[in-house]
XYZ file of C-alpha atoms in Angstrom:
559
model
C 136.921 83.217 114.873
C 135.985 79.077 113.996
C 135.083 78.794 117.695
C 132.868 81.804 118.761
C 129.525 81.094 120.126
C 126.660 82.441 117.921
C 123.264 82.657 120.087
C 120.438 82.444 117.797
C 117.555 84.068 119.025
C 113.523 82.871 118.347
C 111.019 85.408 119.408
C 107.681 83.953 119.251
C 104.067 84.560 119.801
C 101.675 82.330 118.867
C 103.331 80.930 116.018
C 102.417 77.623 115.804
C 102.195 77.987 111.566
C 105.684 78.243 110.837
C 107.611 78.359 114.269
C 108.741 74.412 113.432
C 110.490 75.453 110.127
C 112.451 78.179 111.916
C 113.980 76.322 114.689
C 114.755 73.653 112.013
C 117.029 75.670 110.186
C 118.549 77.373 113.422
C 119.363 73.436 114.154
C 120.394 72.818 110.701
C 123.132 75.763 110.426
C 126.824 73.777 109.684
C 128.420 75.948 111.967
C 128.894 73.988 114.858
C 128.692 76.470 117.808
C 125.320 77.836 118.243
C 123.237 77.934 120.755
C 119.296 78.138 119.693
C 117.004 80.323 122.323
C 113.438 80.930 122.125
C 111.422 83.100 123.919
C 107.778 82.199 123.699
C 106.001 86.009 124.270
C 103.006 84.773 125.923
C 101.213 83.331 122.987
C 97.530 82.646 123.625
C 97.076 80.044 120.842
C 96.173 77.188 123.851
C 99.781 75.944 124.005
C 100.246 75.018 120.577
C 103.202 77.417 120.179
C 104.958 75.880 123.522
C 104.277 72.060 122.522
C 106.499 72.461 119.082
C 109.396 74.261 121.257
C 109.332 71.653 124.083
C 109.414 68.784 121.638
C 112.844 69.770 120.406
C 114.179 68.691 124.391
C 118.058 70.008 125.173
C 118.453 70.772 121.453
C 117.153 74.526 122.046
C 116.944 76.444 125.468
C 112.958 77.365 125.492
C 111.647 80.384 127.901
C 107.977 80.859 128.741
C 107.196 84.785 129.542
C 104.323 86.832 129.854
C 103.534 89.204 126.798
C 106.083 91.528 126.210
C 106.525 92.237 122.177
C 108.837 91.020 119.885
C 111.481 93.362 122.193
C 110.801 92.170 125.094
C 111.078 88.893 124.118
C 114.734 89.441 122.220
C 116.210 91.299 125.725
C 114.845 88.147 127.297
C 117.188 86.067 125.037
C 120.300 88.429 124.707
C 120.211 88.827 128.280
C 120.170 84.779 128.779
C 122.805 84.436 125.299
C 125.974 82.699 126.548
C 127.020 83.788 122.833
C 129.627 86.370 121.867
C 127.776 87.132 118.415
C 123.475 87.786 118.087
C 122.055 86.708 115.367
C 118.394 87.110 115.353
C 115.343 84.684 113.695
C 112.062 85.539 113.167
C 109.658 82.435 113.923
C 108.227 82.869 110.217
C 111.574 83.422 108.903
C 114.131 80.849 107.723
C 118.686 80.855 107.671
C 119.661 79.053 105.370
C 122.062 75.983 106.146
C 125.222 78.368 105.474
C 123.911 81.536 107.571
C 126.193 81.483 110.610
C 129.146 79.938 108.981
C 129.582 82.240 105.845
C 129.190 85.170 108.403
C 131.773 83.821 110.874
C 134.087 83.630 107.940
C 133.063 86.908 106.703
C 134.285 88.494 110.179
C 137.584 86.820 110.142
C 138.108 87.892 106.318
C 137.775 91.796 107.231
C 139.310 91.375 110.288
C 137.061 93.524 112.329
C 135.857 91.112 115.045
C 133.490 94.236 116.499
C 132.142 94.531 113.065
C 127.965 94.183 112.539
C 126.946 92.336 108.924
C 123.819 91.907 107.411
C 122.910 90.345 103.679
C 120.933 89.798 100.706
C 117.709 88.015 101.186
C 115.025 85.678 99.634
C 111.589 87.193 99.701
C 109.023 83.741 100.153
C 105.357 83.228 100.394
C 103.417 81.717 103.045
C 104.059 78.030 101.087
C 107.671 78.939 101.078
C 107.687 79.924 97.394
C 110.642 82.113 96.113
C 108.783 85.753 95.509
C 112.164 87.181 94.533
C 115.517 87.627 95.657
C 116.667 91.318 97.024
C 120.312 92.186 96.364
C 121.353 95.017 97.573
C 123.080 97.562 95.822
C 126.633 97.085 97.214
C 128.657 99.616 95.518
C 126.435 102.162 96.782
C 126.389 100.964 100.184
C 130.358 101.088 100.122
C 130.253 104.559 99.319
C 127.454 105.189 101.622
C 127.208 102.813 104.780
C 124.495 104.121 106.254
C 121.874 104.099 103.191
C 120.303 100.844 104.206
C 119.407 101.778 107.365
C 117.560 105.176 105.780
C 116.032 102.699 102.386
C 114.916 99.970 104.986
C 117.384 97.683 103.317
C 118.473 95.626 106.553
C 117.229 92.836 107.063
C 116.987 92.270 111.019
C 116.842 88.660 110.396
C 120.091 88.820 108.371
C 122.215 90.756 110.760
C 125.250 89.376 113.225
C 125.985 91.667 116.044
C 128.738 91.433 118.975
C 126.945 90.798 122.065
C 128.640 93.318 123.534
C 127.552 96.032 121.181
C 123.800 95.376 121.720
C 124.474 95.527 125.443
C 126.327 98.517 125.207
C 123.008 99.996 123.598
C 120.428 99.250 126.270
C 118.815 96.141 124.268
C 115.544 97.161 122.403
C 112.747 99.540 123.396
C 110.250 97.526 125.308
C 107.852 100.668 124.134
C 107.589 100.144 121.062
C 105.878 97.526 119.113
C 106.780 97.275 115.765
C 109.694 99.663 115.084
C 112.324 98.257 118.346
C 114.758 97.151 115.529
C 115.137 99.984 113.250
C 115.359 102.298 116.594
C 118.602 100.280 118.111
C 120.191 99.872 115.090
C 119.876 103.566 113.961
C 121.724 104.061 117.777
C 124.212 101.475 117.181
C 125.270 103.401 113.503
C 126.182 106.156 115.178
C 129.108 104.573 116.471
C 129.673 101.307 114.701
C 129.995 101.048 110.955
C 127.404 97.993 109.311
C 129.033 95.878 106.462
C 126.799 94.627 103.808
C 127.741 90.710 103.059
C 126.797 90.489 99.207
C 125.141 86.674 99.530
C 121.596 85.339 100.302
C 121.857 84.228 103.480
C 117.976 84.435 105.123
C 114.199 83.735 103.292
C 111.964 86.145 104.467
C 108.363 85.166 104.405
C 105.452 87.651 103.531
C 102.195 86.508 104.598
C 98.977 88.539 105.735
C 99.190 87.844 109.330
C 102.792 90.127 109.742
C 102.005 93.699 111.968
C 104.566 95.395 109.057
C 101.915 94.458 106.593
C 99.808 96.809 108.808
C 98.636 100.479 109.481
C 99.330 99.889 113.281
C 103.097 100.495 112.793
C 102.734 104.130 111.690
C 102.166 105.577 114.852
C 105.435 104.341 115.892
C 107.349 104.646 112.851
C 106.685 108.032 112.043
C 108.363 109.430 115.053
C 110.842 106.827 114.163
C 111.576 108.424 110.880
C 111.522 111.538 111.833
C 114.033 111.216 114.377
C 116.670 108.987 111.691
C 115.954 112.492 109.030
C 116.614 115.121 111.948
C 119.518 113.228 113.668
C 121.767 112.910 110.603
C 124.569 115.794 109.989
C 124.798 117.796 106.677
C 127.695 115.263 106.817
C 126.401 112.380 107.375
C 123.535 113.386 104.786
C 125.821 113.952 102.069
C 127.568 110.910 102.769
C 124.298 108.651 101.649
C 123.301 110.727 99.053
C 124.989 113.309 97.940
C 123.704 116.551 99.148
C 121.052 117.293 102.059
C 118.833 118.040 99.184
C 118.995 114.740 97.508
C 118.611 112.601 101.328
C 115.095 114.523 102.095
C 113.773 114.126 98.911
C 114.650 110.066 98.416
C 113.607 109.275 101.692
C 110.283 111.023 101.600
C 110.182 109.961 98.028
C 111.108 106.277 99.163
C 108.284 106.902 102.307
C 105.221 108.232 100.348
C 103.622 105.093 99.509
C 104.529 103.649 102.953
C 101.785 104.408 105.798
C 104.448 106.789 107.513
C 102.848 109.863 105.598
C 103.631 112.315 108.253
C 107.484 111.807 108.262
C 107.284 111.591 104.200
C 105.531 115.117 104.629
C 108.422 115.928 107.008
C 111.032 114.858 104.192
C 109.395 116.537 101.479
C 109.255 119.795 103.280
C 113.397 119.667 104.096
C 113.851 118.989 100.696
C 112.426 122.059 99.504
C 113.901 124.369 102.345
C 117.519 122.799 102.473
C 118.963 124.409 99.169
C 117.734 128.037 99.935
C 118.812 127.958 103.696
C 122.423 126.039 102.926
C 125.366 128.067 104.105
C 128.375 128.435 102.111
C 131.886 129.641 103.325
C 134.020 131.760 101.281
C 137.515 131.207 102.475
C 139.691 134.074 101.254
C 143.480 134.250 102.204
C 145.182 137.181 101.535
C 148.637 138.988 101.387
C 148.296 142.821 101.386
C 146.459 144.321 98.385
C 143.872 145.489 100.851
C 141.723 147.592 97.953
C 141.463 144.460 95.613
C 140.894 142.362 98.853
C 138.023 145.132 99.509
C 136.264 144.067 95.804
C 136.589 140.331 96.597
C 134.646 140.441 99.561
C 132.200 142.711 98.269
C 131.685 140.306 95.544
C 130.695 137.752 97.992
C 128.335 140.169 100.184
C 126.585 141.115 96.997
C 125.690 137.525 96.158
C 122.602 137.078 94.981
C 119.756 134.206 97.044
C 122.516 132.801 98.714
C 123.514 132.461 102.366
C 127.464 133.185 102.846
C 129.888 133.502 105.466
C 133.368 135.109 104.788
C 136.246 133.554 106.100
C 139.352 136.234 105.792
C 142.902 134.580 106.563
C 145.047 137.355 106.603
C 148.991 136.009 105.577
C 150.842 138.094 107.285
C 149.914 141.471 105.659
C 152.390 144.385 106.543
C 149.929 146.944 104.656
C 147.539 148.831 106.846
C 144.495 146.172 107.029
C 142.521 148.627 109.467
C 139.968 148.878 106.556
C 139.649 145.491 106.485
C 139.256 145.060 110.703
C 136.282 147.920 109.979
C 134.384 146.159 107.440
C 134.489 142.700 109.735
C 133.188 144.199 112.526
C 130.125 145.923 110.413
C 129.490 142.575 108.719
C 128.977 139.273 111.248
C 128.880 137.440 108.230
C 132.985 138.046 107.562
C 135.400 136.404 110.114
C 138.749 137.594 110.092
C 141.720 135.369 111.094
C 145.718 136.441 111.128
C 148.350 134.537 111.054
C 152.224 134.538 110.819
C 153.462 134.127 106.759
C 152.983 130.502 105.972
C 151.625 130.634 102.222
C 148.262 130.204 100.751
C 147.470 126.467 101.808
C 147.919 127.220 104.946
C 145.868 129.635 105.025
C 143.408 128.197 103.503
C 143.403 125.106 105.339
C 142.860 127.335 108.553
C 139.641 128.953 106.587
C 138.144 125.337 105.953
C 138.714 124.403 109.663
C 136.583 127.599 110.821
C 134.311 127.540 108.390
C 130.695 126.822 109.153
C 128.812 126.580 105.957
C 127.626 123.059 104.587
C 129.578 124.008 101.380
C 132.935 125.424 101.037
C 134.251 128.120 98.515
C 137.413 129.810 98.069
C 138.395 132.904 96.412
C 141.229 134.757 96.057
C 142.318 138.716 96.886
C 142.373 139.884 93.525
C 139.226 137.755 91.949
C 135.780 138.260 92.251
C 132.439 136.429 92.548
C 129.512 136.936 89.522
C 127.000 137.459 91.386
C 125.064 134.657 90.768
C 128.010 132.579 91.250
C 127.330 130.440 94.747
C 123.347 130.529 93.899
C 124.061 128.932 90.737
C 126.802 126.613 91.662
C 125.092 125.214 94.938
C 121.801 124.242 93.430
C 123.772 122.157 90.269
C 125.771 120.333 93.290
C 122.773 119.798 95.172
C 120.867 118.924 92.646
C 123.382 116.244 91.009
C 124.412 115.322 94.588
C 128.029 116.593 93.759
C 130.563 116.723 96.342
C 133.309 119.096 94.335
C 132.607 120.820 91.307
C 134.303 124.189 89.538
C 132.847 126.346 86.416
C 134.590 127.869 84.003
C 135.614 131.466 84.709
C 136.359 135.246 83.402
C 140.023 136.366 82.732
C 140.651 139.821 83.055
C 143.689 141.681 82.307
C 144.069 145.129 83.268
C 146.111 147.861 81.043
C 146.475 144.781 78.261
C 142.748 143.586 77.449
C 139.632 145.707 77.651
C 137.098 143.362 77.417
C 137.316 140.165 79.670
C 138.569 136.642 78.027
C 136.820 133.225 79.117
C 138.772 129.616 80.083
C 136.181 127.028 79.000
C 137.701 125.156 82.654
C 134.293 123.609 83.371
C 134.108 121.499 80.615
C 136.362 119.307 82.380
C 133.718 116.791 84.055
C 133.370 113.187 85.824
C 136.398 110.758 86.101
C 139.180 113.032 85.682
C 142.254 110.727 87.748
C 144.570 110.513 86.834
C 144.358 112.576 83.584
C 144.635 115.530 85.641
C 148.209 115.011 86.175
C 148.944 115.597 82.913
C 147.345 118.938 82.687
C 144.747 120.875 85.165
C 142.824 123.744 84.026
C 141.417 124.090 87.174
C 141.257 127.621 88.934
C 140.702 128.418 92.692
C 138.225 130.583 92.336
C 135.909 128.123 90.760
C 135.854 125.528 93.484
C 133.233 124.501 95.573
C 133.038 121.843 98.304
C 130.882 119.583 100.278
C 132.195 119.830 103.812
C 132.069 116.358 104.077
C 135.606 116.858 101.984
C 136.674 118.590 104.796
C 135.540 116.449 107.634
C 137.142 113.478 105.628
C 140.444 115.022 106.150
C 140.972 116.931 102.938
C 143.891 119.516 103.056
C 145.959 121.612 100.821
C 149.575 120.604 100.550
C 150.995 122.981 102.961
C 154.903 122.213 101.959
C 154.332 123.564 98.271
C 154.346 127.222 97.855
C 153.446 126.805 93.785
C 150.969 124.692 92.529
C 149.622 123.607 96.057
C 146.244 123.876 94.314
C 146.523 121.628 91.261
C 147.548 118.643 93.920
C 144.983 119.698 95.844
C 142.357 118.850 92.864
C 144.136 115.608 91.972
C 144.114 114.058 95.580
C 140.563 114.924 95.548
C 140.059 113.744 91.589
C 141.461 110.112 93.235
C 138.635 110.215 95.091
C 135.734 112.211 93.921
C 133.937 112.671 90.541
C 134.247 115.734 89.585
C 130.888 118.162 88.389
C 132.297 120.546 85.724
C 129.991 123.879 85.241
C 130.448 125.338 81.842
C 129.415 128.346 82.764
C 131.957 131.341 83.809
C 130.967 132.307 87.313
C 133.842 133.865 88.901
C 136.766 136.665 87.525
C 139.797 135.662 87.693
C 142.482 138.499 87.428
C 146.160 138.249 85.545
C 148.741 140.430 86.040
C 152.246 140.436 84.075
C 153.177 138.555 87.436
C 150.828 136.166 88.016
C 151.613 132.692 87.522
C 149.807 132.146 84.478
C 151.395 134.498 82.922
C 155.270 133.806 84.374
C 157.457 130.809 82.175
C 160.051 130.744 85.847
C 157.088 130.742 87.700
C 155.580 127.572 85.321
C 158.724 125.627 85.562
C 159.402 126.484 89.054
C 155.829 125.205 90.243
C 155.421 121.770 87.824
C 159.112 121.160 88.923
C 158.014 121.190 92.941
C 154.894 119.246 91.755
C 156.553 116.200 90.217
C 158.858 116.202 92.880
C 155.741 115.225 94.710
C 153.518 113.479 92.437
C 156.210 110.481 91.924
C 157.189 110.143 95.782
C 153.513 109.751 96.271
C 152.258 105.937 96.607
C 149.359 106.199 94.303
C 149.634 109.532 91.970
C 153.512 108.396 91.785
C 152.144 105.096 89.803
C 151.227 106.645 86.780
C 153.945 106.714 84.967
C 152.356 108.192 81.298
C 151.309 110.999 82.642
C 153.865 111.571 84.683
C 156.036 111.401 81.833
C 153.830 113.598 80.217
C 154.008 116.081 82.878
C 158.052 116.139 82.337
C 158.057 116.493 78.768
C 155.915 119.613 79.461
C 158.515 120.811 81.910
C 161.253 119.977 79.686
C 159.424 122.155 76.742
C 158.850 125.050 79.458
C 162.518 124.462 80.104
C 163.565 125.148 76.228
C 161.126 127.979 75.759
C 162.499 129.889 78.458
C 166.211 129.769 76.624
C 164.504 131.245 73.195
C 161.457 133.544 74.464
C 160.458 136.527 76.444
C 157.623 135.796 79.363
C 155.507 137.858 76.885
C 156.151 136.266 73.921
C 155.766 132.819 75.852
C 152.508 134.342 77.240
C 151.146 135.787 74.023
C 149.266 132.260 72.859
C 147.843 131.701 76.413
C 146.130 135.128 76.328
C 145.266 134.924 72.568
C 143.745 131.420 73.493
C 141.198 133.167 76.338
C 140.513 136.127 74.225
C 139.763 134.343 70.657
C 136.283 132.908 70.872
C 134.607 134.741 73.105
C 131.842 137.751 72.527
C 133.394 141.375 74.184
C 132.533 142.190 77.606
C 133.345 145.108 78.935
C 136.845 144.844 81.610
C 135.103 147.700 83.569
C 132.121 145.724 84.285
C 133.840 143.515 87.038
C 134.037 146.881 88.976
C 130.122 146.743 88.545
C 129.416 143.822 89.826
């Protein structure tokens, strides 16, 4: 990397003021292998511009054109670079000494030689007085790449860019006038990844006579804008900020002072429309029980202000599921998919890859959906730009418990990794996700046929905060079978987990709650020598019941 040519390219038009000071410090970079080009763009200012370019001789290559704009002039130069890196310099703008170098070494350091940088920067006056310094916010741009390009955070100035990759882009758009940078490098993010270098590299001078100091560039930049809000996925939107609610309202927040009104407008107006027309999946595997499978989905048909689609993965049933192939082909919201008996992960891992909705929920055969469950749980995610969340939830218990219990689940919130290995109160039926989960790669663990769901949470816990709803949104039905209620089924299911929480290289590192995971299965172990399943099971149910006001168990089958 110590030997790659950096062409440093000078647009200028009529820039006689400062034009000197920014070849200087092109000339003054201690990198040795630059090349210095500058386009003069036809400046009218009775060749004052061209007599301080030509007095630097062989030291810079100088081009005389006719008036092109600030584009035309940098394709001039990037077609002429013998560089392999662009790095571009305003005439009123100044690199500091270490520009070139600290970048070069930058590249080599994250070993991506195709990679594009850009940095901090000093904001100066027109006497080169420090204004202020801008840092940006680095940790967010790590979690979100592309939110300086969307907060007008780059610094064109500051960038290096493979020649290559601004060839492979069509150079800038001769058409327009003030906006040609922010319109290539929204193209080149689609399919290059910008790295923020956290260092003041550039000074940036404000001064009166700049066009972006002007109302002529909103003509161009509102169609600009508009094009960088439509052109972004619900991925790619929840990626920068969180949810698609949170991206339209910051950037026509962050635009409403700016002169781009009619793309703030734009903004404004997605922000207000993009939680009531989000679509969320429901992916529901299931296993025969076709009449409790029948209340499920009616749970999620019946939900209230929200838009839904029903994915049904059917597990290899060997009950009639005619009833069920009826009620798909009434509803083209439900979308029924078979499959050979593989378990529950699998299952649901075929749901998530079908589904469609910009949020993903999962339910189970025999639970059911409050009805203002995905209404309710949608707008908190949105709202706190959440990318998984769960609530708390009902219990009921059929033929032992007439009124429904409550597991206060949702007051687990925030960092929870790796605490959850030690205990997760999480249930299934509670979860909601941002597809971006899914489009990241997430999966269920589709070699565990108990507990498949509690890794499931911590792999995503590793990587996600978690938004805990205290609020019980969804039913969750026991049985004297279920696994909540089974000691063999307990020990059976945190045996297969630990099995694959300590071959794992990061969840296998934490060795305290690992160990407290094993003392758990070792007191599950001496239980099961001394008590019946319903003695064993007689605290967890007392423990839902105890502090919570009577509902009625019959009211699920109103809902």
């Amino acid at each position: 990397m110590e030997d790659k040519l950096v062409s440093i390219c000078i647009p200028v038009f009529n820039g006689s003021n400062y034009l000197k000071k920014a070849i200087d410090s092109a000339l003054a970079q201690d990198y040795p292998h630059t090349e210095i080009i500058v386009v003069n763009d036809g400046s009218t200012d009775q060749g004052l511009t061209e007599s301080i370019a030509l007095g630097y001789g062989d030291r810079i290559r100088y081009i005389n054109q006719s008036n092109r704009g600030v584009a035309g002039a940098l394709n001039t130069a990037v077609n002429l670079a013998k560089g392999e890196y662009f790095a571009w310099l305003s005439h009123d703008d100044i690199h500091l000494p270490h520009k070139t170098s600290a970048q070069i070494r930058f590249l080599s350091d994250l070993g991506r030689a195709s990679a594009c940088l850009f940095s901090d920067y000093d904001l100066i006056d027109p006497d080169d007085k420090l204004i202020t310094t801008v840092r940006l916010p680095a940790d967010k741009i790590r979690r979100s790449p592309r939110l300086p390009l969307l907060n007008g955070l780059i610094n064109g100035c500051s960038l290096l860019i493979p020649i290559s990759i601004m060839r492979e882009f069509g150079l800038f758009d001769e058409r327009l006038r003030f906006t040609q940078d922010y319109d290539l490098w929204n193209k080149i993010l689609d399919k290059q990844e910008f790295f923020h270098q956290p260092e003041v590299l550039i000074q940036y001078r404000v001064h009166p006579q700049q066009d972006t100091q002007t109302q002529k560039v909103a003509p161009e930049s509102d169609p600009l804008w508009m094009r960088m809000i439509n052109n972004r996925t619900a991925t790619q939107r929840a990626q920068i900020s969180g949810s698609s609610h949170r991206f339209y309202h910051s950037i026509g927040t962050f635009l409403r002072p700016t002169p781009m009104q009619k793309a703030s407008e734009h903004a404004l107006d997605l922000a207000k429309r993009s939680s009531r027309e989000a679509l969320t999946s429901v992916v529901i595997p299931f296993l025969n029980e076709i009449a409790l499978l029948h209340r499920a989905v009616e749970s999620v048909q019946s939900q209230l202000d929200a838009r839904v689609e029903i994915i049904l993965v059917d597990d290899g049933s060997t009950d009639d599921t005619s009833s069920i192939e009826r009620l798909a082909q009434r509803d083209e919201r439900i979308k029924l998919i078979r499959q050979p008996n593989r378990g529950a992960a699998v299952a649901r891992n075929r749901g998530m890859m079908s589904a469609k909705g910009e949020y993903i929920a999962f339910l189970d055969g025999d639970d059911i959906f409050m009805p203002n469950k995905i209404r309710r749980q949608l707008d908190l995610m949105q709202e706190h730009g959440a990318l998984f969340s769960h609530t708390s939830y009902y219990i009921s218990y059929p033929g032992r418990k007439d009124i429904l219990g409550i597991w206060r689940s949702g007051q687990l919130n925030g960092h929870c990794y790796p605490e959850l290995i030690r205990s997760c109160p999480i249930a299934v039926p509670t979860v909601m996700l941002h597809r971006s989960i899914v489009d990241e790669g997430f999966a269920f663990p589709a070699g565990c046929q108990l507990g498949e769901d509690v890794l499931a949470w911590i792999d995503l816990t590793a990587k996600y905060l978690l938004l805990g709803i205290d609020e019980p949104l969804s039913v969750v039905e026991w049985s004297d079978t279920s696994a909540a209620m089974s000691l063999d089924k307990q020990i059976r299911g945190i045996t297969a987990m630990i099995a694959i929480i300590q071959s794992h290289p990061i969840h296998g590192k934490h060795l305290s709650q690992l160990e407290s995971l094993r003392a758990h299965l070792a007191d599950l172990a001496g239980q099961q020598h001394q008590l019946s399943e319903a003695e064993w099971a007689a605290p967890l149910v007392n423990h839902a019941w105890n502090t919570f006001q009577s509902v009625p168990a019959d009211a699920i089958g109103r809902i």
